[in-house]
Amino acid sequence: MILTVTLNTALDITHRVRSLRPHASHRVSEVVERPGGKGVNVARVLAALGHEVTVTGFAGGGTGREIRDRLAGVPGLTDALVPVAGPTRRTIAIVDELSGDTTQLNEPGPQIAPAEWGAFLDRYDELLASASAVALCGSLPPGVPVGAYANLVRTAKAAGVPVLLDTSGEPLRRGVAARPDLVKPNADELAELTGSHEPSRATQDARRRGARAVVASLGAQGLLALTPEGRWRAVPPAPEHGNPTGAGDSAVAGLLSGLLDQLPWPDRLTRAVALSAATVRSATAGDFDRATYEKLLAGVTVTAA
């Protein structure tokens, strides 16, 4: 079982408009709602790839109930979310159909009480006993200690479970110091962590700070990986235009799937890039079409960097 942790789950709402203009009224052509938050997105992709996956984190209020109701219908996915008093947040993606651009609005999330955080830690310990890998993903809701991910990394490593970290800012800085097996920042998160905007130098710095392996998302330029086995760059067949929401989460799912399938690093990166590109092409945030993904697999280029 793969365990994904989403401390700040969300109900992702995607609106499509013909053209998004400031200070104007818009007619929405389509609305799609689905469970979200980075780890939830990762879990949904892993389940679609045929892996058994368990989701934990927090869920509260009417939004939390809706998320749990929707997760109940996903084959291969087990809901182990911890209930909280505050309402789970919503994220709003507005897709401009003419330009293809997406505007994202992210709410902060519920206030987590100390007792709720303690209940989550107990649940996390229980779930690690049957986990083959764990992904720690996304932002921290109010009330969760800024060093939470560092603590969760150390707990997973003590249990002998490989751990991937995908967050940003101070939680990333502290989490990297706890020595996760893999971190997957995007270019901005990597630059904030290391102070360098040059990806090759920044990935080296991130490894020196404690990460065993670093895979950086570089947008249209694909992925740059620095691992104990070598350094690679993986790029999609062509730049993708569409909704990038969830593309990085699909890349995380590809990396975890490749780890569980014991693939060599170039094949893991190929899977991650193809999933990410297929997600960008999807009309719905965080979704991907299986046929598109399989077609893209053949076009991904991986070279030693």
Coordinates of N, CA, C and O in Angstrom, one line a residue, residues 54-123:
T54 N -3.7 4.6 0.2 CA -4.5 5.1 1.3 C -4.2 6.6 1.5 O -3.1 7.0 1.4
V55 N -5.3 7.3 1.6 CA -5.2 8.8 1.8 C -5.5 9.1 3.3 O -6.4 8.7 3.9
T56 N -4.5 9.9 3.9 CA -4.8 10.5 5.2 C -4.5 11.9 5.2 O -3.9 12.5 4.3
G57 N -4.9 12.6 6.3 CA -4.8 14.0 6.4 C -6.0 14.5 7.2 O -6.5 13.8 8.1
F58 N -6.6 15.6 6.9 CA -7.7 16.2 7.6 C -8.9 16.4 6.7 O -8.7 16.7 5.5
A59 N -10.1 16.3 7.3 CA -11.3 16.6 6.5 C -12.4 17.1 7.6 O -12.6 16.5 8.6
G60 N -13.0 18.2 7.3 CA -14.0 18.8 8.2 C -15.1 19.6 7.5 O -14.9 20.0 6.4
G61 N -16.2 19.7 8.2 CA -17.3 20.5 7.7 C -18.0 19.8 6.5 O -17.7 18.7 6.1
G62 N -18.9 20.6 5.9 CA -19.6 20.1 4.7 C -18.7 19.8 3.5 O -18.9 18.8 2.8
T63 N -17.6 20.6 3.4 CA -16.7 20.4 2.3 C -15.9 19.1 2.5 O -15.7 18.3 1.6
G64 N -15.6 18.8 3.8 CA -14.9 17.6 4.1 C -15.8 16.4 3.8 O -15.3 15.3 3.3
R65 N -17.0 16.5 4.2 CA -18.0 15.4 3.9 C -18.1 15.1 2.4 O -18.2 13.9 2.0
E66 N -18.2 16.2 1.7 CA -18.3 16.0 0.2 C -17.0 15.3 -0.4 O -17.1 14.4 -1.2
I67 N -15.9 15.7 0.1 CA -14.6 15.1 -0.3 C -14.7 13.6 0.0 O -14.3 12.7 -0.9
R68 N -15.1 13.2 1.2 CA -15.1 11.8 1.6 C -16.1 11.0 0.8 O -15.8 9.8 0.4
D69 N -17.2 11.6 0.5 CA -18.2 10.9 -0.3 C -17.7 10.6 -1.7 O -17.9 9.5 -2.2
R70 N -17.0 11.6 -2.2 CA -16.5 11.4 -3.6 C -15.3 10.4 -3.6 O -15.1 9.6 -4.6
L71 N -14.5 10.4 -2.6 CA -13.4 9.4 -2.5 C -13.9 8.0 -2.4 O -13.2 7.1 -2.8
A72 N -15.0 7.8 -1.8 CA -15.6 6.5 -1.6 C -15.8 5.8 -2.9 O -15.9 4.5 -3.0
G73 N -15.9 6.5 -4.0 CA -16.2 5.9 -5.3 C -15.0 5.6 -6.1 O -15.1 5.2 -7.3
V74 N -13.8 5.8 -5.6 CA -12.6 5.6 -6.3 C -12.0 4.2 -6.1 O -11.6 3.9 -5.0
P75 N -12.0 3.4 -7.1 CA -11.5 2.0 -6.9 C -10.0 2.0 -6.5 O -9.2 2.8 -7.1
G76 N -9.6 1.2 -5.5 CA -8.2 1.1 -5.1 C -7.8 2.1 -4.1 O -6.7 2.1 -3.7
L77 N -8.7 3.0 -3.7 CA -8.3 4.1 -2.8 C -9.1 3.9 -1.5 O -10.3 3.7 -1.5
T78 N -8.3 4.0 -0.4 CA -8.9 3.9 1.0 C -8.8 5.2 1.7 O -7.8 5.9 1.7
D79 N -9.9 5.7 2.2 CA -10.0 6.9 3.0 C -9.7 6.7 4.4 O -10.4 6.0 5.1
A80 N -8.6 7.3 4.9 CA -8.2 7.3 6.3 C -8.0 8.7 6.8 O -7.1 9.0 7.7
L81 N -8.8 9.6 6.3 CA -8.7 11.0 6.7 C -9.2 11.2 8.2 O -10.1 10.5 8.6
V82 N -8.6 12.1 8.9 CA -9.0 12.4 10.3 C -10.0 13.5 10.4 O -9.7 14.6 9.8
P83 N -11.1 13.4 11.0 CA -12.1 14.4 11.1 C -11.6 15.6 12.0 O -11.0 15.4 13.0
V84 N -12.0 16.8 11.6 CA -11.6 18.0 12.3 C -12.9 18.9 12.4 O -13.8 18.7 11.6
A85 N -12.9 19.9 13.3 CA -14.0 20.7 13.5 C -14.2 21.7 12.4 O -15.3 22.1 12.0
G86 N -13.1 22.3 12.0 CA -13.1 23.4 10.9 C -13.4 22.8 9.6 O -13.2 21.7 9.3
P87 N -14.0 23.7 8.7 CA -14.3 23.2 7.3 C -13.1 23.1 6.4 O -12.2 24.0 6.4
T88 N -13.0 22.0 5.7 CA -12.0 21.9 4.7 C -12.1 23.0 3.6 O -13.2 23.5 3.3
R89 N -11.0 23.4 3.1 CA -10.9 24.5 2.2 C -11.4 24.1 0.8 O -11.6 23.0 0.5
R90 N -11.6 25.2 0.0 CA -11.9 25.0 -1.4 C -10.8 25.7 -2.2 O -10.2 26.6 -1.8
T91 N -10.5 25.1 -3.4 CA -9.6 25.8 -4.4 C -10.4 26.1 -5.7 O -11.1 25.2 -6.1
I92 N -10.2 27.2 -6.2 CA -11.0 27.6 -7.4 C -10.0 27.8 -8.6 O -9.1 28.6 -8.5
A93 N -10.2 27.0 -9.6 CA -9.4 27.2 -10.9 C -10.3 27.8 -12.0 O -11.4 27.2 -12.2
I94 N -9.9 28.9 -12.6 CA -10.7 29.5 -13.6 C -9.9 29.4 -14.9 O -8.8 29.9 -15.1
V95 N -10.5 28.6 -15.8 CA -9.8 28.3 -17.1 C -10.3 29.2 -18.2 O -11.5 29.3 -18.5
D96 N -9.4 30.0 -18.8 CA -9.7 30.9 -19.9 C -9.6 30.0 -21.2 O -8.5 29.6 -21.6
E97 N -10.7 29.8 -21.8 CA -10.7 28.9 -23.0 C -10.0 29.4 -24.2 O -9.5 28.7 -25.0
L98 N -10.0 30.7 -24.4 CA -9.3 31.3 -25.5 C -7.8 31.2 -25.4 O -7.1 30.9 -26.3
S99 N -7.3 31.6 -24.2 CA -5.8 31.6 -24.0 C -5.3 30.3 -23.5 O -4.1 30.0 -23.7
G100 N -6.1 29.5 -22.9 CA -5.7 28.3 -22.2 C -5.1 28.5 -20.8 O -4.7 27.5 -20.2
D101 N -5.0 29.7 -20.4 CA -4.4 30.0 -19.1 C -5.4 29.7 -18.0 O -6.6 29.7 -18.2
T102 N -4.8 29.4 -16.8 CA -5.6 29.1 -15.6 C -5.3 30.0 -14.5 O -4.1 30.2 -14.2
T103 N -6.3 30.6 -13.8 CA -6.1 31.4 -12.6 C -6.6 30.6 -11.4 O -7.7 30.0 -11.4
Q104 N -5.7 30.6 -10.4 CA -6.0 29.7 -9.2 C -6.2 30.5 -8.0 O -5.4 31.5 -7.7
L105 N -7.2 30.2 -7.2 CA -7.5 30.8 -5.9 C -7.5 29.7 -4.9 O -8.3 28.8 -4.9
N106 N -6.6 29.9 -3.9 CA -6.5 28.8 -2.9 C -6.8 29.4 -1.5 O -6.2 30.3 -1.0
E107 N -7.8 28.8 -0.8 CA -8.2 29.2 0.5 C -7.1 28.6 1.5 O -6.4 27.7 1.2
P108 N -7.0 29.2 2.7 CA -6.0 28.8 3.7 C -6.1 27.4 4.3 O -5.2 26.7 4.7
G109 N -7.4 27.0 4.6 CA -7.6 25.7 5.2 C -8.1 25.9 6.7 O -8.0 27.0 7.2
P110 N -8.6 24.9 7.3 CA -9.1 25.0 8.7 C -8.0 25.1 9.7 O -6.9 24.7 9.5
Q111 N -8.4 25.7 10.9 CA -7.5 25.8 12.0 C -7.5 24.4 12.7 O -8.5 23.9 13.0
I112 N -6.3 23.8 12.8 CA -6.1 22.5 13.4 C -5.8 22.6 14.9 O -4.8 23.2 15.2
A113 N -6.6 22.0 15.7 CA -6.4 22.1 17.2 C -5.3 21.1 17.6 O -5.1 20.1 16.9
P114 N -4.6 21.3 18.7 CA -3.6 20.4 19.1 C -4.1 18.9 19.3 O -3.4 18.0 18.9
A115 N -5.3 18.7 19.8 CA -5.8 17.4 19.9 C -6.0 16.7 18.5 O -5.8 15.5 18.4
E116 N -6.4 17.5 17.6 CA -6.6 17.0 16.2 C -5.3 16.6 15.6 O -5.2 15.6 14.9
W117 N -4.3 17.4 15.8 CA -2.9 17.1 15.3 C -2.4 15.8 16.0 O -1.9 14.9 15.3
G118 N -2.7 15.6 17.3 CA -2.3 14.4 18.0 C -3.0 13.2 17.4 O -2.4 12.1 17.3
A119 N -4.3 13.4 17.1 CA -5.1 12.2 16.5 C -4.5 11.8 15.2 O -4.4 10.7 14.8
F120 N -4.1 12.8 14.4 CA -3.5 12.5 13.1 C -2.2 11.7 13.3 O -1.9 10.8 12.6
L121 N -1.3 12.2 14.2 CA 0.0 11.5 14.4 C -0.3 10.0 14.8 O 0.5 9.1 14.4
D122 N -1.3 9.8 15.6 CA -1.6 8.4 16.0 C -2.0 7.6 14.7 O -1.6 6.4 14.5
R123 N -2.8 8.2 13.9 CA -3.3 7.5 12.7 C -2.1 7.3 11.7 O -2.0 6.2 11.1

